[in-house]
PDB file of C-alpha atoms and ligand atoms in Angstrom:
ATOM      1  CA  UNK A   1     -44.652   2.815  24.313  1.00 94.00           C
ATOM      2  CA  UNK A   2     -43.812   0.620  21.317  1.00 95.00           C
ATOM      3  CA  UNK A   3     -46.220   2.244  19.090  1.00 95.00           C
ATOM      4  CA  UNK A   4     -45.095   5.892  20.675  1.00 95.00           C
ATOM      5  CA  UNK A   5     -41.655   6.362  20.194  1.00 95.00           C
ATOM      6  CA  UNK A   6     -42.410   9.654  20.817  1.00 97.00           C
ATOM      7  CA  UNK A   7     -43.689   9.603  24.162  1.00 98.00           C
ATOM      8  CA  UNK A   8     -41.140   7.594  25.082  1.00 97.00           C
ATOM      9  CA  UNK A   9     -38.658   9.705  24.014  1.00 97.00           C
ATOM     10  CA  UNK A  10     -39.957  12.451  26.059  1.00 98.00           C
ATOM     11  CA  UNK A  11     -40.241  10.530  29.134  1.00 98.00           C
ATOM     12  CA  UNK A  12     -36.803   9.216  29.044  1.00 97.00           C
ATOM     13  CA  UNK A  13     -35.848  13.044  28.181  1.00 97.00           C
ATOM     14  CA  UNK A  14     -37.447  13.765  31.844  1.00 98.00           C
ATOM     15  CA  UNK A  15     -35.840  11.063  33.674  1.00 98.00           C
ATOM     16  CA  UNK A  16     -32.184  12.056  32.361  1.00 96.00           C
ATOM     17  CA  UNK A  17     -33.138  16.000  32.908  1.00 97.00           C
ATOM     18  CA  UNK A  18     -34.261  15.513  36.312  1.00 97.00           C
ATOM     19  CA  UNK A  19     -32.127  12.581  37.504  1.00 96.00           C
ATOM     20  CA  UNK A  20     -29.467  12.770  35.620  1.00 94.00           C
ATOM     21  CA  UNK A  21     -27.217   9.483  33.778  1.00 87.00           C
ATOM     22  CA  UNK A  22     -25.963   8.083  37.031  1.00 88.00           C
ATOM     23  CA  UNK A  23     -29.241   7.421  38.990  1.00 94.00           C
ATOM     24  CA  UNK A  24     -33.374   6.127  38.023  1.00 95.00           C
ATOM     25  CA  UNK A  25     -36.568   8.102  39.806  1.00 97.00           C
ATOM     26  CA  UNK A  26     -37.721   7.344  43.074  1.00 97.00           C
ATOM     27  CA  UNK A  27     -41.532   8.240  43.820  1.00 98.00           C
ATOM     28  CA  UNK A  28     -40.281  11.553  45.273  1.00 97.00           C
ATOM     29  CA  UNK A  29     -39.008  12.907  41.526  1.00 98.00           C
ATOM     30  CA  UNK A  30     -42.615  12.361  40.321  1.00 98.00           C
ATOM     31  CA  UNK A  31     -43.928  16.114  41.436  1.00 97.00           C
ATOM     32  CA  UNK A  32     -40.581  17.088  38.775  1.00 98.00           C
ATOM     33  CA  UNK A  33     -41.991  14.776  35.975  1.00 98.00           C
ATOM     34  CA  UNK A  34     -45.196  16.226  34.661  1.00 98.00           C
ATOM     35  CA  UNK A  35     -45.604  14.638  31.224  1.00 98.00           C
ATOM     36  CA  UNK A  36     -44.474  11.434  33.025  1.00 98.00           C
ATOM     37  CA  UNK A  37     -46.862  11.684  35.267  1.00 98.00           C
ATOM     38  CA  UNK A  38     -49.288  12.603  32.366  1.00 98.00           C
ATOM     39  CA  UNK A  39     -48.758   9.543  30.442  1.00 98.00           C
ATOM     40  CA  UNK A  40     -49.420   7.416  33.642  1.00 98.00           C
ATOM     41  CA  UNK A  41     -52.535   8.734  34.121  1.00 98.00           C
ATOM     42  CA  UNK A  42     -53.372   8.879  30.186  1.00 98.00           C
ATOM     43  CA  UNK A  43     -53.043   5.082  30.164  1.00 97.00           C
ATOM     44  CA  UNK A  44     -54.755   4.263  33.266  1.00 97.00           C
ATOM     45  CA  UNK A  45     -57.992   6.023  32.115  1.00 98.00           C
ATOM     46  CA  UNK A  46     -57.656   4.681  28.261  1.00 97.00           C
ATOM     47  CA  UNK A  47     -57.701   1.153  29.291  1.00 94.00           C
ATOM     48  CA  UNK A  48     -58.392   0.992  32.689  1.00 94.00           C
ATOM     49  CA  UNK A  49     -57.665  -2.525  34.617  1.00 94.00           C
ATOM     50  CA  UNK A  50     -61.197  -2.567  36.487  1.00 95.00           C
ATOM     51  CA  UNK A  51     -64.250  -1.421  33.898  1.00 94.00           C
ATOM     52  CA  UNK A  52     -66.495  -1.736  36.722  1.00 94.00           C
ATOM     53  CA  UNK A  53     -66.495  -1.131  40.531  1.00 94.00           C
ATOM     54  CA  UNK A  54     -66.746  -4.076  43.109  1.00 94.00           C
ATOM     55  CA  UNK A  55     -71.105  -3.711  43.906  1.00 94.00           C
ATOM     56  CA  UNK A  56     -72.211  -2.086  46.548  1.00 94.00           C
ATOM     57  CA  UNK A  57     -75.458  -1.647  48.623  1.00 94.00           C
ATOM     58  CA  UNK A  58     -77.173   1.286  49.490  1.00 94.00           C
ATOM     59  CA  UNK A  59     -76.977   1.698  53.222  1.00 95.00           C
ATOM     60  CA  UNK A  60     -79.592   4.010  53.289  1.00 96.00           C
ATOM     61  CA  UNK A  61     -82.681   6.028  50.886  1.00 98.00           C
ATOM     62  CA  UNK A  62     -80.805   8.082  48.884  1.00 96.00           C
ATOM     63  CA  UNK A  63     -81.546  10.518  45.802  1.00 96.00           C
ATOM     64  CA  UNK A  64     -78.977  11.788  43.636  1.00 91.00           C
ATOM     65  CA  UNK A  65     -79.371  13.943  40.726  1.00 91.00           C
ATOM     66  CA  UNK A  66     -82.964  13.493  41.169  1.00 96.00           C
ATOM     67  CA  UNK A  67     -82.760   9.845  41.244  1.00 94.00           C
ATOM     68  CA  UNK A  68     -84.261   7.889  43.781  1.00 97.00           C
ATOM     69  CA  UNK A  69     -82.067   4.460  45.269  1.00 97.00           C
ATOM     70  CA  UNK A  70     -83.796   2.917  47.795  1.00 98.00           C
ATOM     71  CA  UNK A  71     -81.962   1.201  50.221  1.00 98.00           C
ATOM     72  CA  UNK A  72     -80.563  -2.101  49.955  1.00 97.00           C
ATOM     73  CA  UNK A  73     -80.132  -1.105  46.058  1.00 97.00           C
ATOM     74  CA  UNK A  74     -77.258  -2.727  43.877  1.00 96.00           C
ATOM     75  CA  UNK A  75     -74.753   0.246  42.725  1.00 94.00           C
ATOM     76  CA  UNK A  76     -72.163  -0.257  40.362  1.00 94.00           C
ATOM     77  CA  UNK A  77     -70.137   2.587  39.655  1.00 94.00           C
ATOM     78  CA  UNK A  78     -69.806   2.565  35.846  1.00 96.00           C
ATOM     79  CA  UNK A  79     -65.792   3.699  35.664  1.00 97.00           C
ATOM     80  CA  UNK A  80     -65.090   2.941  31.651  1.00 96.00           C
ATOM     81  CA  UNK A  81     -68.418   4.742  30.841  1.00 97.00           C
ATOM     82  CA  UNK A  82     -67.368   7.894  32.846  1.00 97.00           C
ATOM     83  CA  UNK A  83     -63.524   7.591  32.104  1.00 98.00           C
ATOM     84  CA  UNK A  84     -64.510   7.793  28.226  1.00 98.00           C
ATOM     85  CA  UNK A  85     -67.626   9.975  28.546  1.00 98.00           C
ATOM     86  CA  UNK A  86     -67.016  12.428  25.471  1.00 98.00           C
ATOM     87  CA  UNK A  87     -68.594  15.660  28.058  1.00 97.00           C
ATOM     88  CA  UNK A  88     -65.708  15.416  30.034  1.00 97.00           C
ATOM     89  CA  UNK A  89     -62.979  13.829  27.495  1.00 98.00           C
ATOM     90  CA  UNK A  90     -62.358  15.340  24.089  1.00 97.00           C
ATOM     91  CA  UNK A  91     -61.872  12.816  22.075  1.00 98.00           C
ATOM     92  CA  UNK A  92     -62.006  10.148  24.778  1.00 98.00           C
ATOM     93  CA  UNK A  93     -60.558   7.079  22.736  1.00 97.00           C
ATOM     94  CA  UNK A  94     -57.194   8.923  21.416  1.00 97.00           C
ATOM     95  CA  UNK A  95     -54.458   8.307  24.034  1.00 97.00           C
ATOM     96  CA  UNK A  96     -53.409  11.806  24.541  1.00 98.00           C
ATOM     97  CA  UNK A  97     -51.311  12.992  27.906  1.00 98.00           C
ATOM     98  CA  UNK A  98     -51.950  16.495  27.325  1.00 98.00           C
ATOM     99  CA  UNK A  99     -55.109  16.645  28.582  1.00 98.00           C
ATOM    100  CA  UNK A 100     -53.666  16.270  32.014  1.00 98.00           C
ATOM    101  CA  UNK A 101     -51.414  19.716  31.943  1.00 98.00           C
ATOM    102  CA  UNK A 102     -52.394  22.829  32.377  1.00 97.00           C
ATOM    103  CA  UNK A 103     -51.041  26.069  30.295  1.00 96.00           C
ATOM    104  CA  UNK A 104     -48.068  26.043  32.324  1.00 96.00           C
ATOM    105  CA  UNK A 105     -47.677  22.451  32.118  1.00 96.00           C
ATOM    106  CA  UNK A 106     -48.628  21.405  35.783  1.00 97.00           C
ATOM    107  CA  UNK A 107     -50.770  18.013  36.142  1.00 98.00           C
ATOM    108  CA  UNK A 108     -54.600  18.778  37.016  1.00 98.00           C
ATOM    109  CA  UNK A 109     -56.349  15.513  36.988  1.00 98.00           C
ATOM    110  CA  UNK A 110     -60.108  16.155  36.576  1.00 97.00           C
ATOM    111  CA  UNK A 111     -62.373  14.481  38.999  1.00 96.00           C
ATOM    112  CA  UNK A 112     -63.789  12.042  36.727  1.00 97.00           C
ATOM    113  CA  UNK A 113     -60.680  10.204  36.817  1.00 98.00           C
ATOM    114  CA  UNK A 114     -61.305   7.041  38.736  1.00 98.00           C
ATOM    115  CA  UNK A 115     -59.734   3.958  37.999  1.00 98.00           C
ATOM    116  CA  UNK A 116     -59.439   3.221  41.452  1.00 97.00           C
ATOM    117  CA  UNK A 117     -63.326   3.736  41.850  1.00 96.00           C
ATOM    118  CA  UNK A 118     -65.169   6.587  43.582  1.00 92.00           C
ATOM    119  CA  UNK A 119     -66.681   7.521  46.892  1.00 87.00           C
ATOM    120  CA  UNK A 120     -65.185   6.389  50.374  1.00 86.00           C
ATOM    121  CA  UNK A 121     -64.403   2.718  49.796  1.00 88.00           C
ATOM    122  CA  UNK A 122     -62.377   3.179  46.656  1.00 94.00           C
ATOM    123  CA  UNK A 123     -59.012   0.438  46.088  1.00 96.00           C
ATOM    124  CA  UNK A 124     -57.221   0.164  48.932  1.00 96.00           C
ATOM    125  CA  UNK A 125     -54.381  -0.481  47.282  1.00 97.00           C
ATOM    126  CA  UNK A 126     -54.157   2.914  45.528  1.00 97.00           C
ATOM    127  CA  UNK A 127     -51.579   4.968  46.984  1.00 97.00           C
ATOM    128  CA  UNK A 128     -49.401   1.593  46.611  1.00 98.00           C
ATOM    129  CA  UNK A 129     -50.554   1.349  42.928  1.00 98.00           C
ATOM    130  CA  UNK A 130     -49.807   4.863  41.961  1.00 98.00           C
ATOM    131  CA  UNK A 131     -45.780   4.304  43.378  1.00 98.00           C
ATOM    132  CA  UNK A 132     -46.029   1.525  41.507  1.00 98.00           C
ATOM    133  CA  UNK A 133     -46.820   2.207  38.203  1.00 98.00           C
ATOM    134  CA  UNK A 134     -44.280   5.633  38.511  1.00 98.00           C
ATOM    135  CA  UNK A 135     -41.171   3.486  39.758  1.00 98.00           C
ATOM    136  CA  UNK A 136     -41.860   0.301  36.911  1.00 98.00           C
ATOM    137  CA  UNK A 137     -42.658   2.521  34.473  1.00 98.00           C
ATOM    138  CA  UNK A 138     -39.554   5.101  35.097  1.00 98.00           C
ATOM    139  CA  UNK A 139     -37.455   2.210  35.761  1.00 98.00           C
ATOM    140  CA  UNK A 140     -37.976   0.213  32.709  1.00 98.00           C
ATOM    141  CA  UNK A 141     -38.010   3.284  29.827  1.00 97.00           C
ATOM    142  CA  UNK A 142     -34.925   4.663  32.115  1.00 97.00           C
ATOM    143  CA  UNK A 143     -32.718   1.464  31.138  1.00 96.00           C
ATOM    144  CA  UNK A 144     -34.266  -0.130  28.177  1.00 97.00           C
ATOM    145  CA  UNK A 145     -36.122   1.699  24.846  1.00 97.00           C
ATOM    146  CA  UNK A 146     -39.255  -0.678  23.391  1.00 97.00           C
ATOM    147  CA  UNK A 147     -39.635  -1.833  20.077  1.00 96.00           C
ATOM    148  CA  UNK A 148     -42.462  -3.847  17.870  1.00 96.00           C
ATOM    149  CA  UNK A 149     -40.426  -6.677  16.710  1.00 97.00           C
ATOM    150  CA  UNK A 150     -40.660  -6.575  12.989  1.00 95.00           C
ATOM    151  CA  UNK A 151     -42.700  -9.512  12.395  1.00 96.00           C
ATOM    152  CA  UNK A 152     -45.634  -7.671  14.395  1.00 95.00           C
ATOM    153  CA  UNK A 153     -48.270  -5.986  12.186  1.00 94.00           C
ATOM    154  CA  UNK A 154     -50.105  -4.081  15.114  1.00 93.00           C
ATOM    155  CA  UNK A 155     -51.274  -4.595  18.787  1.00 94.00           C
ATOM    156  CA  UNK A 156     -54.191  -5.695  19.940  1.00 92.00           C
ATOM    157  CA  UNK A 157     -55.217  -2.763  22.705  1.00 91.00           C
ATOM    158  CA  UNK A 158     -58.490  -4.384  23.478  1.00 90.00           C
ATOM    159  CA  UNK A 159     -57.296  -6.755  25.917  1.00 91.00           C
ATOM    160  CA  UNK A 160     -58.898  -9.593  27.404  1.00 93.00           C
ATOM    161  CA  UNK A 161     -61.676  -8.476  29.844  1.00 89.00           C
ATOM    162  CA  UNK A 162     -62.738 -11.062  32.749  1.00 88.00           C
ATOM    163  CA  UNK A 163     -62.238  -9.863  36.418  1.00 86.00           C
ATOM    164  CA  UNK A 164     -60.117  -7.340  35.282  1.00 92.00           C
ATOM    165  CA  UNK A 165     -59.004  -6.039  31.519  1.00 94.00           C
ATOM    166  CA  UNK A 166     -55.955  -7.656  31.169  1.00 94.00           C
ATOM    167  CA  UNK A 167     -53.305  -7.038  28.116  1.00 92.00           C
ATOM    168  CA  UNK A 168     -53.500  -9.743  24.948  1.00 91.00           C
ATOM    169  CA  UNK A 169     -50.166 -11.305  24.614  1.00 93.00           C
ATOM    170  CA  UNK A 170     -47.972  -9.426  22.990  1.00 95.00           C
ATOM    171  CA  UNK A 171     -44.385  -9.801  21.855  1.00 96.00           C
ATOM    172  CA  UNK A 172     -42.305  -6.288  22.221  1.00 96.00           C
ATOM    173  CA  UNK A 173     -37.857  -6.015  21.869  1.00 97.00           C
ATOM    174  CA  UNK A 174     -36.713  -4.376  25.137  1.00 97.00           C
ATOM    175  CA  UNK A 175     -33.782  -3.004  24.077  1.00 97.00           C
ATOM    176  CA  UNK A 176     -30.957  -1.987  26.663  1.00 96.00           C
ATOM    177  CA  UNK A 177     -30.324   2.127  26.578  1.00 90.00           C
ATOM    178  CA  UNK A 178     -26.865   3.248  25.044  1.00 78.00           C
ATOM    179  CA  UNK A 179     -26.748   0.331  22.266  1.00 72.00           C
ATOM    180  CA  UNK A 180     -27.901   2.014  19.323  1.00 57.00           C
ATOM    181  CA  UNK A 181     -31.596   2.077  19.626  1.00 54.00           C
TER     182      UNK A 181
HETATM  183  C1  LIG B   1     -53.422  -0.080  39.063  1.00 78.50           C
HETATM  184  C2  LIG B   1     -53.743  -0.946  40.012  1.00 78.50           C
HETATM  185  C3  LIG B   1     -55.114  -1.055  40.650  1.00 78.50           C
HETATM  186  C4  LIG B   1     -56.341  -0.577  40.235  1.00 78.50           C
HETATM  187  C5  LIG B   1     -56.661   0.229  38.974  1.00 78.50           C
HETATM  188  C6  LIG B   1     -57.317  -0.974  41.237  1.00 78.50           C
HETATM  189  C7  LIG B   1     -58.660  -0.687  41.177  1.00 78.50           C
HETATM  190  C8  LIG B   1     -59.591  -1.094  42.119  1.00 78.50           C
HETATM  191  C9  LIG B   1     -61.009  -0.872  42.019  1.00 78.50           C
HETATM  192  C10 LIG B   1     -61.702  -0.156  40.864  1.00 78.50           C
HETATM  193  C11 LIG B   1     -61.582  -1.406  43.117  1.00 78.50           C
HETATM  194  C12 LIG B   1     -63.084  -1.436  43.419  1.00 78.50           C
HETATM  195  C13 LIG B   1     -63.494  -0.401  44.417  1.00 78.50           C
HETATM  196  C14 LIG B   1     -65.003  -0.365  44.534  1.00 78.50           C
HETATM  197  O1  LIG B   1     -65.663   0.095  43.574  1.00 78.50           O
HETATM  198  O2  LIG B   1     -65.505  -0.787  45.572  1.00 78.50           O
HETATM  199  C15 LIG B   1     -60.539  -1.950  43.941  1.00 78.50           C
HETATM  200  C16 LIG B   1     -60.737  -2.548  45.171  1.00 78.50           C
HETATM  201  C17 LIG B   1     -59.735  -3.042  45.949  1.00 78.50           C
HETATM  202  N1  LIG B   1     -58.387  -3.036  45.662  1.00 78.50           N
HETATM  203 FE1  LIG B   1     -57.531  -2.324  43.982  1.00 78.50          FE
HETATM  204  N2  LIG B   1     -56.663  -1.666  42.224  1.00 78.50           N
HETATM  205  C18 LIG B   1     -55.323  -1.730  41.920  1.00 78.50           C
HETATM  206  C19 LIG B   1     -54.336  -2.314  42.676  1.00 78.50           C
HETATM  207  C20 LIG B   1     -54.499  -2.841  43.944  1.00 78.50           C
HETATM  208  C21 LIG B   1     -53.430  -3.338  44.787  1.00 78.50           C
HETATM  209  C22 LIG B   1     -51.945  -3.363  44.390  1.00 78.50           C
HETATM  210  C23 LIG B   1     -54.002  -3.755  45.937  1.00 78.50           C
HETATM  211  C24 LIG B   1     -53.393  -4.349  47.173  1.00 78.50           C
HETATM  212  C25 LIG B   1     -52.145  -4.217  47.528  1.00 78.50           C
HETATM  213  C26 LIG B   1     -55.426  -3.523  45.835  1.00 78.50           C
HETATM  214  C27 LIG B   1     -56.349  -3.797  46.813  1.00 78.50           C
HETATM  215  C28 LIG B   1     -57.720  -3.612  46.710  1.00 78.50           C
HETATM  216  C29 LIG B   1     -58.678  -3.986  47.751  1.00 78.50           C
HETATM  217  C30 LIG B   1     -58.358  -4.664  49.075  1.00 78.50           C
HETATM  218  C31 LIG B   1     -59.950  -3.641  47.280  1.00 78.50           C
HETATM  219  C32 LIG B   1     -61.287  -3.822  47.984  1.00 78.50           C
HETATM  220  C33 LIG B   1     -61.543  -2.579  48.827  1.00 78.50           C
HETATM  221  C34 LIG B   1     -62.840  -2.714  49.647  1.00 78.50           C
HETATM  222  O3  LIG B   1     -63.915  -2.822  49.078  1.00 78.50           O
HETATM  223  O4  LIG B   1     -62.741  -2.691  50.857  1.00 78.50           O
HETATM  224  N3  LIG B   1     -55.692  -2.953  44.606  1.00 78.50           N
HETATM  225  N4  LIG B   1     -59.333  -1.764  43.307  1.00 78.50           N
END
């Protein structure tokens, strides 16, 4: 958000047009807040937290797309290859919201969208996550505008990857709404 005042100018535009001044989003307000929405999903393919799914075993023969995995086979659903795969994403490394609305600017979020993984034993903690990441994210831009302190040259977006991709350190002025940001 610090680097796209933009953006973050049109979310907080959303929150005030559908909430108002006097109240901040609850999950319900999110079908109302498409480009919110968007953004959400924009940053959770462009640096997804889990680059890989947990392994899994093949319960039984399988072939898919014509290739054979025996049972008892080690899968590991590649989710960074297929959430940057430049098929599906134009332009898969630009962070760009659009691509989730349609012409009339309703969210369509294409299949190949998985940070959570993919099949039946995806996160458990998803539908948790995704209330999450709407209520922080409306919360925080809804009371406070985000700045690169002026001793910053540039973030570093490739975070650190270990379990998870995790954010560098970074040093960012939250700056409280209605004070002359
Ligand atoms: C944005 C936040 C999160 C993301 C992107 C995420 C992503 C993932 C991914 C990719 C997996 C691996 C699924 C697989 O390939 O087998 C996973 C598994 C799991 N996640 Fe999350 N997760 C998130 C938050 C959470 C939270 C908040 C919880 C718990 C409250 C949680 C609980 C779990 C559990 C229990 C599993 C293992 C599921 C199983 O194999 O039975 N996750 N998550």
């Amino acid at each position: 958000m610090a680097t796209k005042p933009e953006v973050q100018k049109r979310i907080q535009d959303e929150i005030e047009d559908v909430c108002g001044a006097d109240r901040l989003p609850s999950y319900a307000d999110q079908e109302n807040m498409p480009y919110t929405h968007a953004v959400i999903l924009e940053v959770s393919r462009l640096h997804s937290i889990a680059i890989l799914g947990v392994p899994h075993f093949a319960c039984q023969d399988a072939i898919i797309q014509g290739f054979r995995i025996p049972k008892g086979s080690l899968v590991i659903s590649n989710l960074w290859g297929i959430m940057h795969d430049p098929d599906v994403w134009k332009d898969p490394y630009e962070f760009r919201p659009e691509r989730f609305l349609d012409d009339e600017g309703a969210v369509n979020v294409p299949m190949e969208w998985i940070p959570f993984s993919i099949g039946r034993r995806v996160c458990l903690g998803e539908k948790l996550s995704k209330m999450e990441l709407f209520i922080f994210t409306t919360h925080l831009l809804g009371r406070f505008s985000f700045q690169k302190p002026d001793d910053v040259q540039s973030y570093d977006f490739r975070g650190r990857s270990g379990a998870v991709l995790t954010p560098a350190p970074f040093k960012i002025c939250a700056i409280p709404k209605g004070t002359g940001e």
